[in-house]
Amino acid sequence: MKLHLYDNWTRQLRLFEPLEPGRVGIYSCGPTVYDYQHIGNLRTYIFVDGLKRALRLNGYEVFHVMNITDVGHLTSDADEGEDKMEKGSRRTGKSAREIADLYTDVFRSDLKQLNITDPDVWCKATDHIPEQIAFIADIEKKGFTYKTADGIYFDTSKLNDYGHLARLDIEGLESGHRIDIGEKRRPTDFALWKFSRPDEHRQMEWDSPWGIGFPGWHIECSAMAQKYLGDYFDIHCGGEDHIPVHHTNEIAQTQARSGTRLANFWLHGFFLLQSGEKMAKSKGEFLRLQLLCDKGYDPLDYRYLCLTGHYRSQLSFNFDALLAAQTALNRLRSQVNSLGEPGAADPTYVDRFMAELNDDLNFPRALALAWDVLKSDLSAGAKKATLLKFDQGFGFGLESYHIEDEVIPEHIMRLAEARWQAKLARNFAESDRLRKQVQEGGYLIEDLADRYRVKRK
Ligand code: AMP
Ligand code: ZN
């Protein structure tokens, strides 16, 4: 089966073929670096990584561009509220540049810990101000913009299919809107450039043909995607919240400038939910990857959990589910580890695996297939090679994982140490009791000449 992906522009599962043979260009919207990313945000990057791995397994070379939003994203996603970066700066007492660098570094380290492959190009909005100004100037010349007291706006009435991606009901939006849209002509019109307010004292502002200010959030992605990938490339991704506003507006700007919808396929990862609602930085316990590590989880336990759900379904997070994922991943690791040297991968299972991935990235079924391989009557060497091949899609790092590298939980290490001391003191009853406790916790103690080693059972 050839690769089929669900494209939100056509709302269809479509056969994927790259525009340029053999090579796939991807743009995915990156983090707004005013704070840490929560594990919900990270689910979206795990989805994009799964897509890249599936494309590579299909023999394509992938060229991936990801932006860092370090200016212009307002607290409302639309044109109201404050710049998240300026707000984050006040919250932390650090400069906007300092927090951008800090949260970008943490984000990149999170990706590494999750075995997410880096994009080929990282691009920051603040490094591309001239490109954004040139973009706006171009669409201004073509008659798509107007000026208000607070900025330059895109006139969405100039496009006859504005809102197609989200199937927006434009008439309904226009007749029903009660919110104050200021001087905007229509609720769907959006800011391309905002003027700095005289009382604002912004840290990040630039001169422009329209006055001192800063770019809107959407223009950065259109300008940078076009710079690195051209007017029309293969796949654009982001989270589902990007469909009605951010991606809709990226498309509108690009249609105005170059007459294309920017990307051939539009893919969106669905939300991670916390207590039934979209996980958000402003709500509930702020779950960072580091917090999961502090509670004794491996970041890849979270990756496993994400692969148990399809990217086009919302996934509920709770610690019971994470514990189940940890148990499953540890079982997978130890079973793969015990298979010895790899032989030749089984072509039938590899074909079935590719069919699951090619069916709109069905990682949950691909994972189930991995367990079938372990239960099958293939030889140990064939099982090992087949699972290592699967892991090029899963990204659990099974090949480089060695049971000896495993981090043993602290309470087990304490019991093992107490048992060693009891043994040295020749208190054999106590030593046996403690050894049994370690075994009940799922671990074995191996005595060497002058020390001991703890291993998973
Ligand atoms: P932000 O840093 O807010 O710009 O978001 C970064 C990425 O995370 C975007 O692609 C969002 O669509 C995505 N995102 C935000 N919240 C969630 C969530 N609860 N689950 C999955 N993805 C999310
Ligand atoms: Zn974007």
GROMACS .gro file of C-alpha atoms and ligand atoms in nm:
model
  481
    1MET     CA    1   0.000   0.000   0.000
    2LYS     CA    2   0.130   0.344  -0.091
    3LEU     CA    3   0.138   0.628   0.159
    4HIS     CA    4  -0.198   0.794   0.213
    5LEU     CA    5  -0.236   1.098   0.438
    6TYR     CA    6  -0.542   1.283   0.558
    7ASP     CA    7  -0.532   1.630   0.408
    8ASN     CA    8  -0.742   1.891   0.585
    9TRP     CA    9  -0.763   2.113   0.277
   10THR     CA   10  -0.962   1.852   0.084
   11ARG     CA   11  -1.085   1.670   0.400
   12GLN     CA   12  -0.981   1.346   0.239
   13LEU     CA   13  -0.737   1.065   0.269
   14ARG     CA   14  -0.515   1.127  -0.034
   15LEU     CA   15  -0.236   0.936  -0.199
   16PHE     CA   16   0.083   1.118  -0.112
   17GLU     CA   17   0.326   1.189  -0.390
   18PRO     CA   18   0.601   1.446  -0.353
   19LEU     CA   19   0.595   1.747  -0.584
   20GLU     CA   20   0.961   1.685  -0.664
   21PRO     CA   21   1.042   1.313  -0.706
   22GLY     CA   22   1.217   1.158  -0.408
   23ARG     CA   23   1.219   1.468  -0.189
   24VAL     CA   24   0.960   1.597   0.058
   25GLY     CA   25   0.948   1.954   0.194
   26ILE     CA   26   0.774   1.999   0.533
   27TYR     CA   27   0.702   2.307   0.738
   28SER     CA   28   0.574   2.264   1.091
   29CYS     CA   29   0.477   2.544   1.326
   30GLY     CA   30   0.714   2.557   1.621
   31PRO     CA   31   0.688   2.680   1.979
   32THR     CA   32   0.614   3.025   2.108
   33VAL     CA   33   0.909   3.060   2.341
   34TYR     CA   34   0.760   3.265   2.625
   35ASP     CA   35   0.740   2.964   2.855
   36TYR     CA   36   0.814   2.591   2.865
   37GLN     CA   37   0.629   2.362   2.625
   38HIS     CA   38   0.386   2.129   2.802
   39ILE     CA   39   0.356   1.763   2.708
   40GLY     CA   40   0.049   1.849   2.496
   41ASN     CA   41   0.265   2.066   2.272
   42LEU     CA   42   0.518   1.784   2.263
   43ARG     CA   43   0.252   1.543   2.136
   44THR     CA   44   0.229   1.754   1.821
   45TYR     CA   45   0.606   1.732   1.762
   46ILE     CA   46   0.599   1.356   1.819
   47PHE     CA   47   0.328   1.335   1.549
   48VAL     CA   48   0.544   1.534   1.304
   49ASP     CA   49   0.843   1.313   1.386
   50GLY     CA   50   0.634   1.002   1.314
   51LEU     CA   51   0.539   1.155   0.978
   52LYS     CA   52   0.904   1.222   0.893
   53ARG     CA   53   1.005   0.869   0.990
   54ALA     CA   54   0.724   0.720   0.777
   55LEU     CA   55   0.834   0.930   0.479
   56ARG     CA   56   1.196   0.819   0.520
   57LEU     CA   57   1.088   0.455   0.548
   58ASN     CA   58   0.911   0.506   0.215
   59GLY     CA   59   1.245   0.603   0.067
   60TYR     CA   60   1.198   0.980   0.056
   61GLU     CA   61   1.452   1.237   0.154
   62VAL     CA   62   1.288   1.482   0.394
   63PHE     CA   63   1.366   1.852   0.422
   64HIS     CA   64   1.200   1.993   0.733
   65VAL     CA   65   1.172   2.356   0.842
   66MET     CA   66   1.050   2.460   1.186
   67ASN     CA   67   1.008   2.811   1.317
   68ILE     CA   68   1.058   2.957   1.660
   69THR     CA   69   0.798   3.222   1.740
   70ASP     CA   70   0.982   3.486   1.939
   71VAL     CA   71   0.762   3.787   1.858
   72GLY     CA   72   0.408   3.874   1.754
   73HIS     CA   73   0.199   3.588   1.901
   74LEU     CA   74  -0.067   3.769   2.102
   75THR     CA   75  -0.242   3.621   2.403
   76SER     CA   76  -0.565   3.573   2.204
   77ASP     CA   77  -0.422   3.396   1.892
   78ALA     CA   78  -0.603   3.669   1.693
   79ASP     CA   79  -0.525   4.039   1.714
   80GLU     CA   80  -0.619   4.118   2.069
   81GLY     CA   81  -0.421   4.112   2.388
   82GLU     CA   82  -0.058   4.140   2.461
   83ASP     CA   83   0.250   3.995   2.291
   84LYS     CA   84   0.319   3.670   2.480
   85MET     CA   85   0.693   3.739   2.473
   86GLU     CA   86   0.664   4.082   2.633
   87LYS     CA   87   0.429   3.938   2.894
   88GLY     CA   88   0.668   3.646   2.961
   89SER     CA   89   0.949   3.895   3.005
   90ARG     CA   90   0.758   4.080   3.275
   91ARG     CA   91   0.661   3.753   3.446
   92THR     CA   92   1.019   3.632   3.472
   93GLY     CA   93   1.205   3.963   3.509
   94LYS     CA   94   1.427   3.860   3.218
   95SER     CA   95   1.453   4.030   2.880
   96ALA     CA   96   1.242   3.900   2.592
   97ARG     CA   97   1.562   3.783   2.418
   98GLU     CA   98   1.678   3.600   2.731
   99ILE     CA   99   1.354   3.410   2.775
  100ALA     CA  100   1.344   3.325   2.404
  101ASP     CA  101   1.692   3.171   2.431
  102LEU     CA  102   1.616   2.993   2.758
  103TYR     CA  103   1.290   2.830   2.643
  104THR     CA  104   1.431   2.747   2.300
  105ASP     CA  105   1.718   2.558   2.465
  106VAL     CA  106   1.484   2.364   2.695
  107PHE     CA  107   1.256   2.283   2.399
  108ARG     CA  108   1.545   2.149   2.193
  109SER     CA  109   1.660   1.936   2.484
  110ASP     CA  110   1.303   1.799   2.524
  111LEU     CA  111   1.302   1.700   2.157
  112LYS     CA  112   1.635   1.520   2.197
  113GLN     CA  113   1.512   1.328   2.501
  114LEU     CA  114   1.205   1.219   2.304
  115ASN     CA  115   1.422   1.095   2.013
  116ILE     CA  116   1.263   1.355   1.787
  117THR     CA  117   1.489   1.423   1.490
  118ASP     CA  118   1.588   1.787   1.450
  119PRO     CA  119   1.452   1.991   1.160
  120ASP     CA  120   1.698   2.077   0.883
  121VAL     CA  121   1.627   2.447   0.931
  122TRP     CA  122   1.537   2.626   1.253
  123CYS     CA  123   1.417   2.978   1.184
  124LYS     CA  124   1.333   3.253   1.428
  125ALA     CA  125   1.070   3.514   1.349
  126THR     CA  126   1.299   3.794   1.473
  127ASP     CA  127   1.572   3.689   1.228
  128HIS     CA  128   1.330   3.733   0.937
  129ILE     CA  129   1.180   4.079   0.983
  130PRO     CA  130   1.292   4.208   0.636
  131GLU     CA  131   1.130   3.903   0.468
  132GLN     CA  132   0.804   3.969   0.653
  133ILE     CA  133   0.809   4.339   0.563
  134ALA     CA  134   0.873   4.255   0.197
  135PHE     CA  135   0.583   4.008   0.206
  136ILE     CA  136   0.343   4.265   0.349
  137ALA     CA  137   0.463   4.532   0.102
  138ASP     CA  138   0.395   4.293  -0.183
  139ILE     CA  139   0.038   4.213  -0.082
  140GLU     CA  140  -0.021   4.580  -0.006
  141LYS     CA  141   0.072   4.658  -0.368
  142LYS     CA  142  -0.176   4.395  -0.481
  143GLY     CA  143  -0.452   4.566  -0.284
  144PHE     CA  144  -0.509   4.312  -0.004
  145THR     CA  145  -0.440   4.538   0.294
  146TYR     CA  146  -0.577   4.839   0.478
  147LYS     CA  147  -0.456   5.055   0.760
  148THR     CA  148  -0.621   5.122   1.096
  149ALA     CA  149  -0.501   5.321   1.395
  150ASP     CA  150  -0.323   5.017   1.536
  151GLY     CA  151  -0.180   4.841   1.233
  152ILE     CA  152  -0.192   4.708   0.880
  153TYR     CA  153  -0.465   4.449   0.827
  154PHE     CA  154  -0.537   4.181   0.570
  155ASP     CA  155  -0.869   4.232   0.393
  156THR     CA  156  -1.018   3.882   0.388
  157SER     CA  157  -1.312   3.990   0.166
  158LYS     CA  158  -1.067   4.014  -0.125
  159LEU     CA  159  -1.041   3.635  -0.146
  160ASN     CA  160  -1.345   3.440  -0.250
  161ASP     CA  161  -1.249   3.120  -0.071
  162TYR     CA  162  -1.111   3.266   0.251
  163GLY     CA  163  -1.160   3.014   0.533
  164HIS     CA  164  -1.178   2.706   0.309
  165LEU     CA  165  -0.929   2.508   0.522
  166ALA     CA  166  -1.151   2.543   0.830
  167ARG     CA  167  -1.478   2.546   0.634
  168LEU     CA  168  -1.550   2.875   0.809
  169ASP     CA  169  -1.903   3.005   0.792
  170ILE     CA  170  -1.807   3.361   0.697
  171GLU     CA  171  -2.161   3.498   0.676
  172GLY     CA  172  -2.248   3.349   1.012
  173LEU     CA  173  -1.935   3.497   1.163
  174GLU     CA  174  -2.014   3.840   1.021
  175SER     CA  175  -2.377   3.857   1.120
  176GLY     CA  176  -2.330   3.693   1.457
  177HIS     CA  177  -2.024   3.870   1.591
  178ARG     CA  178  -2.070   4.056   1.913
  179ILE     CA  179  -1.708   4.110   2.004
  180ASP     CA  180  -1.560   4.451   1.953
  181ILE     CA  181  -1.345   4.430   1.645
  182GLY     CA  182  -1.213   4.784   1.675
  183GLU     CA  183  -1.143   4.940   1.340
  184LYS     CA  184  -1.117   4.604   1.166
  185ARG     CA  185  -1.366   4.584   0.881
  186ARG     CA  186  -1.457   4.220   0.936
  187PRO     CA  187  -1.406   3.975   1.224
  188THR     CA  188  -1.192   3.752   1.001
  189ASP     CA  189  -0.951   4.031   0.894
  190PHE     CA  190  -0.618   3.998   1.072
  191ALA     CA  191  -0.309   4.201   1.154
  192LEU     CA  192  -0.001   4.186   0.933
  193TRP     CA  193   0.188   4.460   1.114
  194LYS     CA  194   0.102   4.616   1.446
  195PHE     CA  195   0.218   4.961   1.555
  196SER     CA  196   0.394   4.996   1.888
  197ARG     CA  197   0.173   5.199   2.118
  198PRO     CA  198   0.343   5.515   2.247
  199ASP     CA  199   0.282   5.407   2.609
  200GLU     CA  200   0.397   5.048   2.557
  201HIS     CA  201   0.783   5.053   2.563
  202ARG     CA  202   0.822   4.732   2.368
  203GLN     CA  203   1.156   4.549   2.378
  204MET     CA  204   1.107   4.408   2.032
  205GLU     CA  205   1.008   4.655   1.763
  206TRP     CA  206   1.134   4.748   1.418
  207ASP     CA  207   1.105   5.029   1.170
  208SER     CA  208   0.890   4.959   0.866
  209PRO     CA  209   0.733   5.149   0.573
  210TRP     CA  210   0.418   5.181   0.791
  211GLY     CA  211   0.578   5.290   1.117
  212ILE     CA  212   0.756   5.136   1.417
  213GLY     CA  213   0.603   4.812   1.532
  214PHE     CA  214   0.615   4.434   1.497
  215PRO     CA  215   0.482   4.166   1.262
  216GLY     CA  216   0.162   3.970   1.323
  217TRP     CA  217   0.201   3.602   1.413
  218HIS     CA  218   0.074   3.449   1.088
  219ILE     CA  219   0.300   3.642   0.852
  220GLU     CA  220   0.617   3.491   1.002
  221CYS     CA  221   0.519   3.139   0.897
  222SER     CA  222   0.412   3.237   0.543
  223ALA     CA  223   0.732   3.438   0.491
  224MET     CA  224   0.972   3.178   0.633
  225ALA     CA  225   0.799   2.880   0.472
  226GLN     CA  226   0.817   3.054   0.137
  227LYS     CA  227   1.182   3.150   0.188
  228TYR     CA  228   1.303   2.798   0.271
  229LEU     CA  229   1.054   2.580   0.083
  230GLY     CA  230   0.916   2.794  -0.200
  231ASP     CA  231   0.566   2.909  -0.297
  232TYR     CA  232   0.420   2.561  -0.296
  233PHE     CA  233   0.566   2.267  -0.108
  234ASP     CA  234   0.455   1.924   0.010
  235ILE     CA  235   0.327   1.925   0.369
  236HIS     CA  236   0.243   2.185   0.631
  237CYS     CA  237   0.171   2.066   0.988
  238GLY     CA  238   0.067   2.197   1.326
  239GLY     CA  239  -0.181   2.132   1.604
  240GLU     CA  240  -0.559   2.125   1.540
  241ASP     CA  241  -0.597   2.471   1.697
  242HIS     CA  242  -0.412   2.615   1.397
  243ILE     CA  243  -0.686   2.522   1.150
  244PRO     CA  244  -0.937   2.810   1.198
  245VAL     CA  245  -0.703   3.106   1.244
  246HIS     CA  246  -0.328   3.061   1.205
  247HIS     CA  247  -0.317   2.827   0.906
  248THR     CA  248  -0.625   2.980   0.747
  249ASN     CA  249  -0.443   3.314   0.753
  250GLU     CA  250  -0.110   3.172   0.634
  251ILE     CA  251  -0.298   3.037   0.333
  252ALA     CA  252  -0.480   3.368   0.269
  253GLN     CA  253  -0.155   3.566   0.267
  254THR     CA  254   0.014   3.323   0.033
  255GLN     CA  255  -0.284   3.312  -0.201
  256ALA     CA  256  -0.265   3.692  -0.213
  257ARG     CA  257   0.107   3.697  -0.284
  258SER     CA  258   0.164   3.400  -0.510
  259GLY     CA  259  -0.170   3.242  -0.583
  260THR     CA  260  -0.098   2.908  -0.410
  261ARG     CA  261  -0.233   2.750  -0.093
  262LEU     CA  262   0.129   2.722   0.030
  263ALA     CA  263   0.129   2.344   0.080
  264ASN     CA  264  -0.017   2.049  -0.106
  265PHE     CA  265  -0.114   1.865   0.217
  266TRP     CA  266  -0.229   2.023   0.545
  267LEU     CA  267  -0.192   1.785   0.841
  268HIS     CA  268  -0.295   1.851   1.199
  269GLY     CA  269  -0.224   1.670   1.523
  270PHE     CA  270  -0.512   1.654   1.767
  271PHE     CA  271  -0.497   1.771   2.126
  272LEU     CA  272  -0.370   1.603   2.436
  273LEU     CA  273  -0.642   1.638   2.696
  274GLN     CA  274  -0.606   1.685   3.068
  275SER     CA  275  -0.920   1.617   3.275
  276GLY     CA  276  -1.128   1.619   2.957
  277GLU     CA  277  -1.005   1.957   2.832
  278LYS     CA  278  -0.730   2.075   2.598
  279MET     CA  279  -0.406   2.080   2.790
  280ALA     CA  280  -0.298   2.443   2.812
  281LYS     CA  281  -0.033   2.638   2.994
  282SER     CA  282  -0.294   2.847   3.166
  283LYS     CA  283  -0.494   2.551   3.302
  284GLY     CA  284  -0.438   2.290   3.572
  285GLU     CA  285  -0.105   2.136   3.664
  286PHE     CA  286   0.161   2.246   3.413
  287LEU     CA  287   0.295   1.914   3.289
  288ARG     CA  288   0.644   1.951   3.149
  289LEU     CA  289   0.859   1.664   3.030
  290GLN     CA  290   1.094   1.732   3.323
  291LEU     CA  291   0.809   1.675   3.567
  292LEU     CA  292   0.751   1.327   3.422
  293CYS     CA  293   1.124   1.256   3.464
  294ASP     CA  294   1.111   1.381   3.825
  295LYS     CA  295   0.833   1.129   3.888
  296GLY     CA  296   1.057   0.846   3.763
  297TYR     CA  297   0.942   0.818   3.400
  298ASP     CA  298   1.165   0.795   3.096
  299PRO     CA  299   1.073   1.056   2.829
  300LEU     CA  300   1.030   0.765   2.587
  301ASP     CA  301   0.750   0.627   2.808
  302TYR     CA  302   0.560   0.937   2.699
  303ARG     CA  303   0.655   0.877   2.335
  304TYR     CA  304   0.515   0.523   2.368
  305LEU     CA  305   0.194   0.660   2.518
  306CYS     CA  306   0.156   0.903   2.226
  307LEU     CA  307   0.198   0.623   1.971
  308THR     CA  308  -0.087   0.428   2.131
  309GLY     CA  309  -0.330   0.693   2.001
  310HIS     CA  310  -0.386   0.796   1.639
  311TYR     CA  311  -0.272   1.154   1.569
  312ARG     CA  312  -0.620   1.245   1.444
  313SER     CA  313  -0.787   1.156   1.773
  314GLN     CA  314  -0.759   1.346   2.093
  315LEU     CA  315  -0.568   1.161   2.363
  316SER     CA  316  -0.641   1.182   2.734
  317PHE     CA  317  -0.343   1.205   2.959
  318ASN     CA  318  -0.329   1.055   3.306
  319PHE     CA  319  -0.057   0.889   3.509
  320ASP     CA  320  -0.219   0.543   3.499
  321ALA     CA  321  -0.193   0.549   3.120
  322LEU     CA  322   0.168   0.668   3.143
  323LEU     CA  323   0.252   0.388   3.386
  324ALA     CA  324   0.096   0.133   3.150
  325ALA     CA  325   0.307   0.278   2.865
  326GLN     CA  326   0.620   0.255   3.081
  327THR     CA  327   0.549  -0.109   3.163
  328ALA     CA  328   0.488  -0.191   2.797
  329LEU     CA  329   0.802  -0.013   2.676
  330ASN     CA  330   1.016  -0.184   2.939
  331ARG     CA  331   0.875  -0.523   2.837
  332LEU     CA  332   0.943  -0.445   2.473
  333ARG     CA  333   1.299  -0.339   2.553
  334SER     CA  334   1.382  -0.641   2.763
  335GLN     CA  335   1.227  -0.884   2.516
  336VAL     CA  336   1.410  -0.727   2.222
  337ASN     CA  337   1.729  -0.728   2.425
  338SER     CA  338   1.700  -1.096   2.500
  339LEU     CA  339   1.672  -1.189   2.130
  340GLY     CA  340   2.048  -1.180   2.072
  341GLU     CA  341   2.200  -1.092   1.737
  342PRO     CA  342   1.970  -0.975   1.455
  343GLY     CA  343   1.928  -1.195   1.148
  344ALA     CA  344   1.723  -1.096   0.843
  345ALA     CA  345   1.400  -0.900   0.891
  346ASP     CA  346   1.082  -1.085   0.797
  347PRO     CA  347   0.950  -0.930   0.473
  348THR     CA  348   0.584  -1.016   0.541
  349TYR     CA  349   0.581  -0.841   0.878
  350VAL     CA  350   0.777  -0.546   0.739
  351ASP     CA  351   0.519  -0.511   0.458
  352ARG     CA  352   0.235  -0.524   0.708
  353PHE     CA  353   0.412  -0.263   0.921
  354MET     CA  354   0.452  -0.031   0.622
  355ALA     CA  355   0.086  -0.080   0.533
  356GLU     CA  356  -0.012   0.045   0.883
  357LEU     CA  357   0.217   0.349   0.861
  358ASN     CA  358   0.101   0.421   0.508
  359ASP     CA  359  -0.260   0.416   0.621
  360ASP     CA  360  -0.243   0.773   0.753
  361LEU     CA  361   0.030   0.694   1.008
  362ASN     CA  362  -0.152   0.427   1.204
  363PHE     CA  363   0.107   0.389   1.478
  364PRO     CA  364  -0.136   0.225   1.728
  365ARG     CA  365  -0.185  -0.069   1.489
  366ALA     CA  366   0.185  -0.074   1.404
  367LEU     CA  367   0.261  -0.106   1.777
  368ALA     CA  368   0.015  -0.395   1.811
  369LEU     CA  369   0.196  -0.563   1.522
  370ALA     CA  370   0.527  -0.539   1.712
  371TRP     CA  371   0.373  -0.747   1.991
  372ASP     CA  372   0.248  -0.997   1.731
  373VAL     CA  373   0.605  -1.033   1.604
  374LEU     CA  374   0.725  -1.116   1.954
  375LYS     CA  375   0.453  -1.383   1.991
  376SER     CA  376   0.514  -1.523   1.642
  377ASP     CA  377   0.714  -1.834   1.557
  378LEU     CA  378   0.984  -1.639   1.373
  379SER     CA  379   1.340  -1.718   1.481
  380ALA     CA  380   1.492  -1.494   1.747
  381GLY     CA  381   1.724  -1.332   1.492
  382ALA     CA  382   1.437  -1.259   1.249
  383LYS     CA  383   1.225  -1.114   1.531
  384LYS     CA  384   1.509  -0.890   1.639
  385ALA     CA  385   1.581  -0.759   1.288
  386THR     CA  386   1.210  -0.706   1.217
  387LEU     CA  387   1.159  -0.510   1.539
  388LEU     CA  388   1.469  -0.299   1.483
  389LYS     CA  389   1.326  -0.211   1.142
  390PHE     CA  390   0.990  -0.118   1.303
  391ASP     CA  391   1.179   0.097   1.549
  392GLN     CA  392   1.298   0.322   1.269
  393GLY     CA  393   0.934   0.430   1.268
  394PHE     CA  394   0.866   0.419   1.644
  395GLY     CA  395   1.185   0.596   1.750
  396PHE     CA  396   1.229   0.413   2.084
  397GLY     CA  397   1.604   0.375   2.029
  398LEU     CA  398   1.579  -0.004   2.072
  399GLU     CA  399   1.903  -0.067   1.884
  400SER     CA  400   2.118   0.141   2.117
  401TYR     CA  401   1.930   0.043   2.430
  402HIS     CA  402   2.108  -0.195   2.662
  403ILE     CA  403   1.947  -0.338   2.968
  404GLU     CA  404   2.267  -0.259   3.163
  405ASP     CA  405   2.217   0.113   3.094
  406GLU     CA  406   1.877   0.107   3.253
  407VAL     CA  407   1.817   0.339   3.542
  408ILE     CA  408   1.711   0.124   3.836
  409PRO     CA  409   1.452   0.290   4.061
  410GLU     CA  410   1.597   0.438   4.375
  411HIS     CA  411   1.395   0.227   4.622
  412ILE     CA  412   1.526  -0.090   4.452
  413MET     CA  413   1.885   0.037   4.474
  414ARG     CA  414   1.836   0.113   4.846
  415LEU     CA  415   1.704  -0.240   4.911
  416ALA     CA  416   1.990  -0.393   4.713
  417GLU     CA  417   2.247  -0.190   4.905
  418ALA     CA  418   2.089  -0.287   5.241
  419ARG     CA  419   2.100  -0.650   5.130
  420TRP     CA  420   2.471  -0.621   5.038
  421GLN     CA  421   2.550  -0.473   5.379
  422ALA     CA  422   2.351  -0.752   5.550
  423LYS     CA  423   2.543  -1.008   5.352
  424LEU     CA  424   2.880  -0.851   5.441
  425ALA     CA  425   2.771  -0.860   5.807
  426ARG     CA  426   2.686  -1.230   5.753
  427ASN     CA  427   2.323  -1.164   5.847
  428PHE     CA  428   2.195  -1.414   5.593
  429ALA     CA  429   1.830  -1.423   5.699
  430GLU     CA  430   1.803  -1.048   5.654
  431SER     CA  431   2.001  -1.064   5.330
  432ASP     CA  432   1.762  -1.329   5.189
  433ARG     CA  433   1.458  -1.131   5.295
  434LEU     CA  434   1.587  -0.819   5.117
  435ARG     CA  435   1.681  -1.012   4.805
  436LYS     CA  436   1.324  -1.142   4.790
  437GLN     CA  437   1.189  -0.791   4.819
  438VAL     CA  438   1.406  -0.678   4.529
  439GLN     CA  439   1.275  -0.971   4.324
  440GLU     CA  440   0.917  -0.880   4.404
  441GLY     CA  441   0.994  -0.531   4.272
  442GLY     CA  442   1.085  -0.688   3.936
  443TYR     CA  443   1.465  -0.696   3.970
  444LEU     CA  444   1.742  -0.951   4.024
  445ILE     CA  445   2.063  -0.916   4.223
  446GLU     CA  446   2.372  -1.071   4.074
  447ASP     CA  447   2.670  -1.107   4.308
  448LEU     CA  448   3.016  -1.051   4.163
  449ALA     CA  449   3.348  -1.105   4.346
  450ASP     CA  450   3.352  -0.781   4.541
  451ARG     CA  451   3.030  -0.604   4.438
  452TYR     CA  452   2.680  -0.669   4.308
  453ARG     CA  453   2.474  -0.577   4.004
  454VAL     CA  454   2.100  -0.517   3.980
  455LYS     CA  455   1.916  -0.621   3.665
  456ARG     CA  456   1.557  -0.624   3.549
  457LYS     CA  457   1.404  -0.975   3.584
  458AMP     P1  458   0.253   2.717   2.101
  458AMP     O1  459   0.385   2.711   2.173
  458AMP     O2  460   0.138   2.760   2.188
  458AMP     O3  461   0.262   2.806   1.976
  458AMP     O4  462   0.215   2.570   2.052
  458AMP     C1  463   0.307   2.482   1.996
  458AMP     C2  464   0.236   2.366   1.927
  458AMP     O5  465   0.162   2.286   2.019
  458AMP     C3  466   0.135   2.409   1.820
  458AMP     O6  467   0.151   2.325   1.706
  458AMP     C4  468   0.000   2.386   1.887
  458AMP     O7  469  -0.099   2.360   1.792
  458AMP     C5  470   0.030   2.263   1.970
  458AMP     N1  471  -0.059   2.243   2.087
  458AMP     C6  472  -0.105   2.335   2.176
  458AMP     N2  473  -0.179   2.277   2.274
  458AMP     C7  474  -0.181   2.143   2.248
  458AMP     C8  475  -0.240   2.028   2.311
  458AMP     N3  476  -0.312   2.037   2.423
  458AMP     N4  477  -0.219   1.906   2.254
  458AMP     C9  478  -0.145   1.893   2.140
  458AMP     N5  479  -0.087   1.998   2.077
  458AMP    C10  480  -0.104   2.121   2.128
  459ZN      ZN  481   0.294   2.882   1.208
   0.00000   0.00000   0.00000
